[in-house]
Short mmCIF file of C-alpha atoms (C1' of nucleotides) in Angstrom, two decimals:
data_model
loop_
_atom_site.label_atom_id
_atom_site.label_comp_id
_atom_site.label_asym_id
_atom_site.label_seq_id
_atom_site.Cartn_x
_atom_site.Cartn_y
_atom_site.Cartn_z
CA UNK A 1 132.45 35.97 -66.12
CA UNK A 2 133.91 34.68 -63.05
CA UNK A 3 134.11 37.17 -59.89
CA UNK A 4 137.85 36.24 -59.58
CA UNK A 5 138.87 36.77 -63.19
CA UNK A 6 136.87 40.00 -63.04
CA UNK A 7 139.26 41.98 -60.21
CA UNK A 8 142.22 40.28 -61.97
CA UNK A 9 141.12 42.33 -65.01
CA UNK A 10 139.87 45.37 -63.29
CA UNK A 11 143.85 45.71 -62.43
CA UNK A 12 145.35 45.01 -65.62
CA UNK A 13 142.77 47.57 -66.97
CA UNK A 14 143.70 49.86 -63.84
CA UNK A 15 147.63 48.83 -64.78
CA UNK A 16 147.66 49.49 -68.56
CA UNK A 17 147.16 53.36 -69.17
CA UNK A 18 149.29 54.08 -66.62
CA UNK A 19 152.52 51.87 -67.69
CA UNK A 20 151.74 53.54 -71.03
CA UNK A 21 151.83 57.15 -69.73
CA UNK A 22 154.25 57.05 -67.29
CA UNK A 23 156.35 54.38 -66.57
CA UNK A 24 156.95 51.23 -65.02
CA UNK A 25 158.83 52.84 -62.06
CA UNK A 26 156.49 55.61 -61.22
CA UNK A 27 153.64 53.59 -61.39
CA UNK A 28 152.74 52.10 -57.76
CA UNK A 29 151.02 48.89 -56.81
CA UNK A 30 149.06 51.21 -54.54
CA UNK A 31 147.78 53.87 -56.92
CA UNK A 32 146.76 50.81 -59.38
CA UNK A 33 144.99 48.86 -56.48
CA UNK A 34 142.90 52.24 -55.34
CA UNK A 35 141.89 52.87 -58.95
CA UNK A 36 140.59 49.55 -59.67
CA UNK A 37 138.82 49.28 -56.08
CA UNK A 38 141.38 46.08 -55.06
CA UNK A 39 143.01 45.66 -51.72
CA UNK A 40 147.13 45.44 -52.03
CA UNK A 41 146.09 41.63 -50.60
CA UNK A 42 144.04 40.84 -53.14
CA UNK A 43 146.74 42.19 -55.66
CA UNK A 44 149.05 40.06 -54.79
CA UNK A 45 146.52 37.07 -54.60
CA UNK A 46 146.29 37.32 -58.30
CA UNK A 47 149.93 38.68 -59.29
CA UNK A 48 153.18 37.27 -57.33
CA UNK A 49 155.15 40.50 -58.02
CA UNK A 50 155.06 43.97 -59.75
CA UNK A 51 156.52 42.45 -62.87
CA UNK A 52 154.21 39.90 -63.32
CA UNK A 53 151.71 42.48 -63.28
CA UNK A 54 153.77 43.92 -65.84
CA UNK A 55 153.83 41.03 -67.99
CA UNK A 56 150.14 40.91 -67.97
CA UNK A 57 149.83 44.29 -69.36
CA UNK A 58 152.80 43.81 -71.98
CA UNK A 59 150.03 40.87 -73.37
CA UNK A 60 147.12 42.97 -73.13
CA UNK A 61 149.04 45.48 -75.62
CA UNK A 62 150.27 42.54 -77.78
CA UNK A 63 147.47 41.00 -77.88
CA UNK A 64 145.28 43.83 -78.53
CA UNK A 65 147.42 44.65 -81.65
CA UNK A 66 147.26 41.56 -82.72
CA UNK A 67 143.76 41.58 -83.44
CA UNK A 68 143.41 45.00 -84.75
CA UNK A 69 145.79 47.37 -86.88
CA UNK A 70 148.06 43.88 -87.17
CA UNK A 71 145.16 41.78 -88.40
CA UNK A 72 144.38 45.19 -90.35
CA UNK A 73 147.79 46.01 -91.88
CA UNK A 74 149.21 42.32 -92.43
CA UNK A 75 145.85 41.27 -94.45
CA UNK A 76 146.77 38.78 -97.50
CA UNK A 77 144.45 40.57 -99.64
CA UNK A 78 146.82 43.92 -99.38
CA UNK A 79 149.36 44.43 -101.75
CA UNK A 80 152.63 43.67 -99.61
CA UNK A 81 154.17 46.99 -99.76
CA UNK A 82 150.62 48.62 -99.28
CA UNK A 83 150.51 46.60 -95.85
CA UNK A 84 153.66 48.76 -94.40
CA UNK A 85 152.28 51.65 -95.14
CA UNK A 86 148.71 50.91 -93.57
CA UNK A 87 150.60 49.82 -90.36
CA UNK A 88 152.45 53.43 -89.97
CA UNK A 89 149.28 54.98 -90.96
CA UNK A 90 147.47 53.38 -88.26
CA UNK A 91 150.66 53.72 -85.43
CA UNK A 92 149.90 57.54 -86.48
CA UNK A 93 146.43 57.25 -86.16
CA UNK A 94 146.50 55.66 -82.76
CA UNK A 95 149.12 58.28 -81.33
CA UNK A 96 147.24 60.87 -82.68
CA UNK A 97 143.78 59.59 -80.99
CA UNK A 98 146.02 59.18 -77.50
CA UNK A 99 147.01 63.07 -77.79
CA UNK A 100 143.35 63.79 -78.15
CA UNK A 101 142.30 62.38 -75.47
CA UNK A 102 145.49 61.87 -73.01
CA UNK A 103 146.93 65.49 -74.26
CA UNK A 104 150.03 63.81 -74.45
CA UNK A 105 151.66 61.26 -77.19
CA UNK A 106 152.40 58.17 -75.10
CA UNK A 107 154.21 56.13 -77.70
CA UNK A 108 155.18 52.64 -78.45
CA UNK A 109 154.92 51.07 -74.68
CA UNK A 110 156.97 48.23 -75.83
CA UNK A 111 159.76 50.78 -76.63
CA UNK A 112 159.05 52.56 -73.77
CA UNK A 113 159.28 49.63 -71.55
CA UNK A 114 162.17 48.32 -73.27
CA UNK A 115 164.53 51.43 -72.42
CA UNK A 116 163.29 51.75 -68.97
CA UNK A 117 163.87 48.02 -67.85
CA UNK A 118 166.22 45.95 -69.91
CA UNK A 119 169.46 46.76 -68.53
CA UNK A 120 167.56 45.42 -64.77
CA UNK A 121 165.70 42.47 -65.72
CA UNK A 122 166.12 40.24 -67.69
CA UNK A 123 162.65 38.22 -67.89
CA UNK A 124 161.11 41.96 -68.96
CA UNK A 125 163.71 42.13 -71.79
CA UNK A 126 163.14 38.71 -72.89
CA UNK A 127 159.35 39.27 -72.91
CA UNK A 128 159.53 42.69 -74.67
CA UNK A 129 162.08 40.95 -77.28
CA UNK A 130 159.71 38.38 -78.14
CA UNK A 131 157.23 40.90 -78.87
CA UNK A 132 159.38 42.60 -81.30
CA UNK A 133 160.73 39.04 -82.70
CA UNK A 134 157.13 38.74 -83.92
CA UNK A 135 156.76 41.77 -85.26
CA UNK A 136 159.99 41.71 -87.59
CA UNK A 137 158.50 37.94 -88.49
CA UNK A 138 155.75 40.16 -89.66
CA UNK A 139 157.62 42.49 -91.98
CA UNK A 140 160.17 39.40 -93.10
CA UNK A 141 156.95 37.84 -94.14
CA UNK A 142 155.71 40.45 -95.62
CA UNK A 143 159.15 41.67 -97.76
CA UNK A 144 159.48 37.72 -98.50
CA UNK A 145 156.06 38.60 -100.58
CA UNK A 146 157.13 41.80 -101.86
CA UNK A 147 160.17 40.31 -103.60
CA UNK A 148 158.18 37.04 -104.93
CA UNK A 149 156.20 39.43 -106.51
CA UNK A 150 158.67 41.56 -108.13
CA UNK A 151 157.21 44.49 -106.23
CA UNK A 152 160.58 45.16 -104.87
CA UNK A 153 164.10 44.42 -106.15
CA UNK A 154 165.85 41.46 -104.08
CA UNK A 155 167.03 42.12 -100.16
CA UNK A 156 168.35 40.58 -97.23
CA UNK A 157 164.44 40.28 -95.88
CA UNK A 158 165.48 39.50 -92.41
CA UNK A 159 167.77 42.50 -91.90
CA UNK A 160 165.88 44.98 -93.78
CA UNK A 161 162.41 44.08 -91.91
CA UNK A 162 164.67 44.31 -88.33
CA UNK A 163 165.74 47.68 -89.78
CA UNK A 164 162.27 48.78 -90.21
CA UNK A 165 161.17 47.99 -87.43
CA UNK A 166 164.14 50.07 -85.82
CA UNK A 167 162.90 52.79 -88.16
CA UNK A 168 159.57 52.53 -86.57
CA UNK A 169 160.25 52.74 -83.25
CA UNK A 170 163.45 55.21 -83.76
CA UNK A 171 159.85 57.65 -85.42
CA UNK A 172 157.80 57.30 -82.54
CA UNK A 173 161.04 57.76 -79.82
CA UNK A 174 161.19 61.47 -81.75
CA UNK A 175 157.82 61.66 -82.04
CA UNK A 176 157.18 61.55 -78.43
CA UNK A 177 160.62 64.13 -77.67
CA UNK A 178 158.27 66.30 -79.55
CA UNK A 179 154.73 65.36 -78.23
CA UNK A 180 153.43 65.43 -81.94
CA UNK A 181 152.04 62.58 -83.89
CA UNK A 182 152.63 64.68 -86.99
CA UNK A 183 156.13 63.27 -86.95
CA UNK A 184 154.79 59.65 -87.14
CA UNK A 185 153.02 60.99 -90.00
CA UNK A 186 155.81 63.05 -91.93
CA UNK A 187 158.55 60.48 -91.51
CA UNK A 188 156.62 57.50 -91.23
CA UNK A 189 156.49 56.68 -95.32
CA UNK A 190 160.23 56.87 -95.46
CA UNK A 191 160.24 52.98 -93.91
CA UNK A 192 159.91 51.93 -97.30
CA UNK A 193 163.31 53.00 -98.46
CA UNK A 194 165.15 51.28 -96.41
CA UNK A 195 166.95 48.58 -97.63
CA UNK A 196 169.49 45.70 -96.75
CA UNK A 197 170.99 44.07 -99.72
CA UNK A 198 171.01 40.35 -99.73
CA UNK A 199 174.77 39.00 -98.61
CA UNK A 200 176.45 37.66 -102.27
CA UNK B 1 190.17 74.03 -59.60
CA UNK B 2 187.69 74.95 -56.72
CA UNK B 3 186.66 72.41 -53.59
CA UNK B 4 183.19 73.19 -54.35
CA UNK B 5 183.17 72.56 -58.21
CA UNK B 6 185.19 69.39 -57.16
CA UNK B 7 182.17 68.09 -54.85
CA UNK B 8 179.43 69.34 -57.32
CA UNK B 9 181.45 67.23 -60.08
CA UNK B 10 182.15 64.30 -58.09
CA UNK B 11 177.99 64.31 -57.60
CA UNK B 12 177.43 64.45 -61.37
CA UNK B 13 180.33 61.39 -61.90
CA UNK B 14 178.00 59.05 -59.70
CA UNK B 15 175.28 60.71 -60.53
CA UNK B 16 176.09 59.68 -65.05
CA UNK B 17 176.69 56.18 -65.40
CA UNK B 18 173.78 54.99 -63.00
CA UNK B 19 171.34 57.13 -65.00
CA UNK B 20 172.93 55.57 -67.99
CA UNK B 21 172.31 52.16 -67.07
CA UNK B 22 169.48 52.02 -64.85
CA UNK B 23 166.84 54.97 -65.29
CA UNK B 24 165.64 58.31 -64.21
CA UNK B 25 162.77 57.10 -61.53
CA UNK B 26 165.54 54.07 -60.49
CA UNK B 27 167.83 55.74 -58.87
CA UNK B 28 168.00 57.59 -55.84
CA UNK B 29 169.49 61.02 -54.39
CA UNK B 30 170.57 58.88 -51.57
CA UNK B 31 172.36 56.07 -53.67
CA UNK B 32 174.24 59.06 -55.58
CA UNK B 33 175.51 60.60 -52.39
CA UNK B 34 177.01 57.71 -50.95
CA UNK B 35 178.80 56.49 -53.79
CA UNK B 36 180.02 60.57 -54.47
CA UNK B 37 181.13 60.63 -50.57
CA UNK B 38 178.76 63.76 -50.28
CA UNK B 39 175.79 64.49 -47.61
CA UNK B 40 172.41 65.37 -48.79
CA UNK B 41 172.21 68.65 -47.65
CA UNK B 42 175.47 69.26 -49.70
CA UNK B 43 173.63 67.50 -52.83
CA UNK B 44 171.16 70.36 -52.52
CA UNK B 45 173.45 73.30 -51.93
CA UNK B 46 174.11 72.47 -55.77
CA UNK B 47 171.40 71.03 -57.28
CA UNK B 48 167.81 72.10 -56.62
CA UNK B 49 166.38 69.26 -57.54
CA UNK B 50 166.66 65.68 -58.88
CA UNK B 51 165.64 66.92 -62.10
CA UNK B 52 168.32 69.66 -62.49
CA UNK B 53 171.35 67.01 -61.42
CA UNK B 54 169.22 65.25 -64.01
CA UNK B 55 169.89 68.10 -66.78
CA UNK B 56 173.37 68.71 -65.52
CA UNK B 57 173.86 64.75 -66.51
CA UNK B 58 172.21 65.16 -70.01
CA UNK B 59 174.71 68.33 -70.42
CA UNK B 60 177.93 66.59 -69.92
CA UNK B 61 176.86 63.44 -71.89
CA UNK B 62 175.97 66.05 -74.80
CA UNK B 63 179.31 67.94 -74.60
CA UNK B 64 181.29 64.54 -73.82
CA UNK B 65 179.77 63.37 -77.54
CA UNK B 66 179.98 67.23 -78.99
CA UNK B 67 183.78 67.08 -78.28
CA UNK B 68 184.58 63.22 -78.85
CA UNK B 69 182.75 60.83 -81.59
CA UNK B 70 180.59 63.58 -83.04
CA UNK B 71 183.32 66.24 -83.68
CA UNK B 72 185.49 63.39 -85.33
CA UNK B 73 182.50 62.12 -87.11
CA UNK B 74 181.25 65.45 -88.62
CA UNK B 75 185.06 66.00 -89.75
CA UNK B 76 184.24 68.62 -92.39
CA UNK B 77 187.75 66.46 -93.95
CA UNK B 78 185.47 63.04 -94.65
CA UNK B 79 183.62 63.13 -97.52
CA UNK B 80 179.86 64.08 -96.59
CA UNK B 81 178.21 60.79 -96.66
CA UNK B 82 181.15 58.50 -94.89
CA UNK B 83 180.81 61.21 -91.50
CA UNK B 84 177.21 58.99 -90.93
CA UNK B 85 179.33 56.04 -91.55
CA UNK B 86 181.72 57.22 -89.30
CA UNK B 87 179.09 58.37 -86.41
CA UNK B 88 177.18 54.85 -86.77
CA UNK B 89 180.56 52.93 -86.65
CA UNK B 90 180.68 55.40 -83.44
CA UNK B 91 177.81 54.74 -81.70
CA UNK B 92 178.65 50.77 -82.50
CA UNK B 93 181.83 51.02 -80.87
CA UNK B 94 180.92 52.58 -78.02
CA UNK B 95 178.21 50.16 -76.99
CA UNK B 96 180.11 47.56 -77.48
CA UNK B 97 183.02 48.76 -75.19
CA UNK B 98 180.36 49.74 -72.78
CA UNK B 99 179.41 45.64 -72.37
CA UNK B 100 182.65 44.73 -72.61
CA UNK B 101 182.95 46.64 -69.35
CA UNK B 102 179.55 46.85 -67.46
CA UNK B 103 178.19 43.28 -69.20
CA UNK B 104 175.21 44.96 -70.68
CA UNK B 105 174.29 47.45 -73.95
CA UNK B 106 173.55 50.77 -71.65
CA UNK B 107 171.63 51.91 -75.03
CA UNK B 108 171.56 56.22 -75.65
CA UNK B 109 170.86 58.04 -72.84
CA UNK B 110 168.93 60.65 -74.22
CA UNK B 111 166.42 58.05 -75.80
CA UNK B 112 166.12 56.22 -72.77
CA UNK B 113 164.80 59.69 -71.02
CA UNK B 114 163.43 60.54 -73.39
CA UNK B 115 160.92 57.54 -73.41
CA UNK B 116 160.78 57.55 -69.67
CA UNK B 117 160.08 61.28 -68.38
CA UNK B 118 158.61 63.36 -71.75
CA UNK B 119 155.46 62.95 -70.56
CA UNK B 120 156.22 63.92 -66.86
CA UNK B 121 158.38 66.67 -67.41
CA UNK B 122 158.19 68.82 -70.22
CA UNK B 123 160.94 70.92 -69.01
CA UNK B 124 163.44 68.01 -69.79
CA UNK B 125 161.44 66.47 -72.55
CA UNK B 126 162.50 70.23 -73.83
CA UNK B 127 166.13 69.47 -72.57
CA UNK B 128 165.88 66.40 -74.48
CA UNK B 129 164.64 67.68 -77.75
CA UNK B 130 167.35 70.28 -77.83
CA UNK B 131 169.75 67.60 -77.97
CA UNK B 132 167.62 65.88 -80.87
CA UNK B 133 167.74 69.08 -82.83
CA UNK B 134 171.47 69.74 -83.05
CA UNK B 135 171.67 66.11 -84.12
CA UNK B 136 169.56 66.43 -86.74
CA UNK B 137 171.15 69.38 -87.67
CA UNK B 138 174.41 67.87 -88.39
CA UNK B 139 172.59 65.02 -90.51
CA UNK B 140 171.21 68.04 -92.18
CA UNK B 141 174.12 69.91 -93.03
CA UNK B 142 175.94 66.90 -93.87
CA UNK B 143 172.88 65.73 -96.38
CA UNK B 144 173.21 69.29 -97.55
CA UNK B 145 177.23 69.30 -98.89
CA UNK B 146 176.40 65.91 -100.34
CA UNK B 147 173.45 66.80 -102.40
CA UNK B 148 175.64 69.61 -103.48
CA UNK B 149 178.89 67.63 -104.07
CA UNK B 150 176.84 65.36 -106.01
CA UNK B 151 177.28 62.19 -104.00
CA UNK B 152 173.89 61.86 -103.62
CA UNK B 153 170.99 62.60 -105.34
CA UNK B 154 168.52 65.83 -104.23
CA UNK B 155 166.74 65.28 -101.28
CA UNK B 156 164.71 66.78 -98.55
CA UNK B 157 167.28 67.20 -96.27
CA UNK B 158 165.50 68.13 -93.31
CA UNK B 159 163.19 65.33 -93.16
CA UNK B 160 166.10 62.72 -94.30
CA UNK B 161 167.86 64.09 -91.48
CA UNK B 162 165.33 63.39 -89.03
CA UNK B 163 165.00 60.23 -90.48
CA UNK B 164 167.98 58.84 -90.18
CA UNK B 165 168.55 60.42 -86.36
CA UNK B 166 164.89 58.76 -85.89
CA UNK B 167 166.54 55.32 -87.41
CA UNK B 168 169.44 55.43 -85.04
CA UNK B 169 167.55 55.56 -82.28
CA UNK B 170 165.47 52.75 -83.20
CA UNK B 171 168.73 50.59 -84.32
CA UNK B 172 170.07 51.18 -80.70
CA UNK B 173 166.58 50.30 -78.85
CA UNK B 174 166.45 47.20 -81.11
CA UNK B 175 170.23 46.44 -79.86
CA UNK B 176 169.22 47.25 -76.03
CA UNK B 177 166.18 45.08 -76.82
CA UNK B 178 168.59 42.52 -77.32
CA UNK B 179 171.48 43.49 -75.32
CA UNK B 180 173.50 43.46 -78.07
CA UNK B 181 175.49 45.83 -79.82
CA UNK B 182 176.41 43.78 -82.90
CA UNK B 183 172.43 44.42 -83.85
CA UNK B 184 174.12 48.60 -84.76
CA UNK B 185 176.76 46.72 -86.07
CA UNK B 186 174.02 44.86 -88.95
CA UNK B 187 171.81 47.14 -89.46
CA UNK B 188 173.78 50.55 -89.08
CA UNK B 189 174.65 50.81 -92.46
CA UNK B 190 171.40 51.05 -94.24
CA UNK B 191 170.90 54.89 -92.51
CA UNK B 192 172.45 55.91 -95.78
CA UNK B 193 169.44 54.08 -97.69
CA UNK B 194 166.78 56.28 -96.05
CA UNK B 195 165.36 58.85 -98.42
CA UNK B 196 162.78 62.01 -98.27
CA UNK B 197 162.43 62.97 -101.52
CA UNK B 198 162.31 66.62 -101.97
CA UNK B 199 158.86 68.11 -102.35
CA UNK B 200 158.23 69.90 -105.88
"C1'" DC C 1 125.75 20.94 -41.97
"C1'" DT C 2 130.40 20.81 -42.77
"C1'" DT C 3 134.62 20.83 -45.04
"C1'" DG C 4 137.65 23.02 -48.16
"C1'" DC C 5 139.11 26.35 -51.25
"C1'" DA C 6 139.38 30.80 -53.53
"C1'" DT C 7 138.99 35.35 -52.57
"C1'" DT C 8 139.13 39.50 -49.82
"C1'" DT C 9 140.18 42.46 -45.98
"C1'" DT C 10 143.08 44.76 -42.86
"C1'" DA C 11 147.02 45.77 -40.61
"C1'" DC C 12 151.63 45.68 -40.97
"C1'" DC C 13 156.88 45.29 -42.48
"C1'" DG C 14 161.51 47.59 -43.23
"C1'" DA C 15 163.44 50.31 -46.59
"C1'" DA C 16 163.73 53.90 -49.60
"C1'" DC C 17 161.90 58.07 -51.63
"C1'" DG C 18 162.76 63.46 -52.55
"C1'" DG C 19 163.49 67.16 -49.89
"C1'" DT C 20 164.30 70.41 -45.61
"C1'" DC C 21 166.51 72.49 -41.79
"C1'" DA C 22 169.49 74.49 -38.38
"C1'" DA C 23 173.85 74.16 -36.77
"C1'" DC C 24 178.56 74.15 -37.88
"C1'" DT C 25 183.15 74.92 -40.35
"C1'" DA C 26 186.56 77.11 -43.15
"C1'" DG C 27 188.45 80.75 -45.82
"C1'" DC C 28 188.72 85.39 -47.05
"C1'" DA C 29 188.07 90.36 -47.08
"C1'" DT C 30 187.61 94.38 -44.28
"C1'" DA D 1 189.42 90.25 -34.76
"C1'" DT D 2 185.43 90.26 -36.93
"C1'" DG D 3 181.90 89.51 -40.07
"C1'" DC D 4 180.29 87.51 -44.28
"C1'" DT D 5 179.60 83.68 -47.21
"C1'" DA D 6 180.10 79.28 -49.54
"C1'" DG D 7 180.20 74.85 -48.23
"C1'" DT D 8 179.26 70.93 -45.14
"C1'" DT D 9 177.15 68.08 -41.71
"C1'" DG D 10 173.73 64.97 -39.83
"C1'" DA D 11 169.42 64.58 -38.16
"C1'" DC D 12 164.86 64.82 -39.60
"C1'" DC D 13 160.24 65.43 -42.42
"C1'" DG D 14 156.06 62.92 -44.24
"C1'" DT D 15 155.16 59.78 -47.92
"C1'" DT D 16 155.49 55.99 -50.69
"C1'" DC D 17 157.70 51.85 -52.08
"C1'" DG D 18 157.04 46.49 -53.01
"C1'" DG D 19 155.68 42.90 -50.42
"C1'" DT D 20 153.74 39.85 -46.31
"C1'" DA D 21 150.72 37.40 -43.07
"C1'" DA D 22 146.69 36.23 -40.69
"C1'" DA D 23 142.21 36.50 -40.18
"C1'" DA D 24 137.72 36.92 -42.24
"C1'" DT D 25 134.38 36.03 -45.99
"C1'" DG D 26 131.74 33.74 -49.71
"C1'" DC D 27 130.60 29.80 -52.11
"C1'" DA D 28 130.19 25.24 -53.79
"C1'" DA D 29 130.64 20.21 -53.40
"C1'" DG D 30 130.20 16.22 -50.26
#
DNA sequence: CTTGCATTTTACCGAACGGTCAACTAGCAT
DNA sequence: ATGCTAGTTGACCGTTCGGTAAAATGCAAG
């Protein structure tokens, strides 16, 4: 573990909860250099602008999904259909263990990030959409299965997986309006009824 | 019509479509005085705060959609389930006339606060999910005369409601996401697909 | 022992932030 | 005409913003 690499982490650590809980424009370069013991030089020796920084975090969170409800949910051995449902289950579970800790629910930071920024830069957006582009690969995938099987009647698999991951994100928006997980958890289900019939 | 309700309104038209299409955090008291013609000591002979210009803001968007798009929508005329048709087609519209003018998908404002200040400010994450709750209501109500007109099948209507508020929300991130509002356009339609069922 | 490079420190930049204050103006009622 | 009040003005507060530049440090290869 290289010295370098190490206070380039120690700021995307410093970086992440706080773009999670508050936002990307009320989160300083200052505050985030004092917390992980970095000078604002040495910031910027490792990250050419805020929004790199940014960028950094956005594939910490991606990438730390990736390889754990993801791998979870997505698993081959899962019925399709049973593979939705464990990936609302476990955006509940993780909101709910945030509250308990944070006292807040923080939400989906790729949401979050997406409302704040999009309309004012355009590299964010793109980043952010690519994110989402995977996940809705995810769910197309995953429907494509679902239907093969005969586990499902026949839909448009790209626009019903884009519509569930609207769904998704749409739960966790309200969710956080009310601080309560429980939302996640009462509404969540109701992903699987959605539906986009396949064009004729 | 009074000088002082004139310069307190002129504050709150700057004040609207910059906290539309930038965010809370991104712009300034400063930025909104020039562009009303107003001093900042005026500024706070009305508002207190940032964060009550801030509610005033969420106000007049709420009444400008009580009185426009959601009092046509929820045209107790329409049959039940076409009034969701109608608000989607709405909120479709209005995006897209919103790029046609400004070049980019502005998204909901009350989503995009909501994500960035609920958990800095509970007083307008309250605000917020005020405005949330009539909306579901009207889903609600609507669900309610359609279950009983028999156009639908029984439902939970309170959860569907929130559902389907939950899924526009997402369907209009997904579209910001994008920055584009043919995305509500696509996927807008399947709202009516989402289902609670009714608890026994 | 020296050169070179990556890293770190420190001081600094101009601009903007939300908010305050006291002085001033205009209109209206007594 | 006088006094009260709502509204307005413009200067000012301390703080923070994202970002820069130059000098100092540590370390490793030649």
């Amino acid at each position: 573990m290289n010295i370098a690499t190490d206070t380039r982490s120690r700021i995307i650590a410093a970086a992440k909860p706080r773009f999670h809980s508050r936002s990307y424009a009320n989160v300083g370069i200052q505050e985030i250099c004092e917390s992980a013991g970095v000078q604002k030089g040495s910031f910027y020796h490792f990250f050419p602008s805020k929004r790199d920084l940014v960028m950094a975090v956005i594939d910490e969170f991606a990438d730390e999904w990736a390889h754990g409800f993801v791998a979870e949910a997505f698993d081959p051995a899962l019925p399709p259909m049973e593979r939705i449902d464990y990936l609302v289950d476990a955006a509940y579970f993780w909101q709910k263990s945030i509250k308990q800790v944070h006292g807040r629910m923080l939400g989906c930071i790729f949401g979050n990030l997406t409302l704040e920024v999009s309309t004012q830069d355009d590299i964010l957006r793109a980043k952010l959409l690519a994110i989402f582009s995977r996940a809705k690969s995810r769910f197309k995938d995953t429907l494509e299965e679902a239907v093969a099987a005969g586990t499902i009647a026949p839909l448009d698999a790209d626009l019903t997986a884009e519509a569930m991951l609207a769904y998704l994100e749409g739960v966790i928006l309200l969710a956080k309006s009310q601080n309560d997980p429980e939302v996640i958890y009462r509404l969540g289900p109701a992903i699987k009824t959605l539906r986009v019939e396949a064009a004729v």
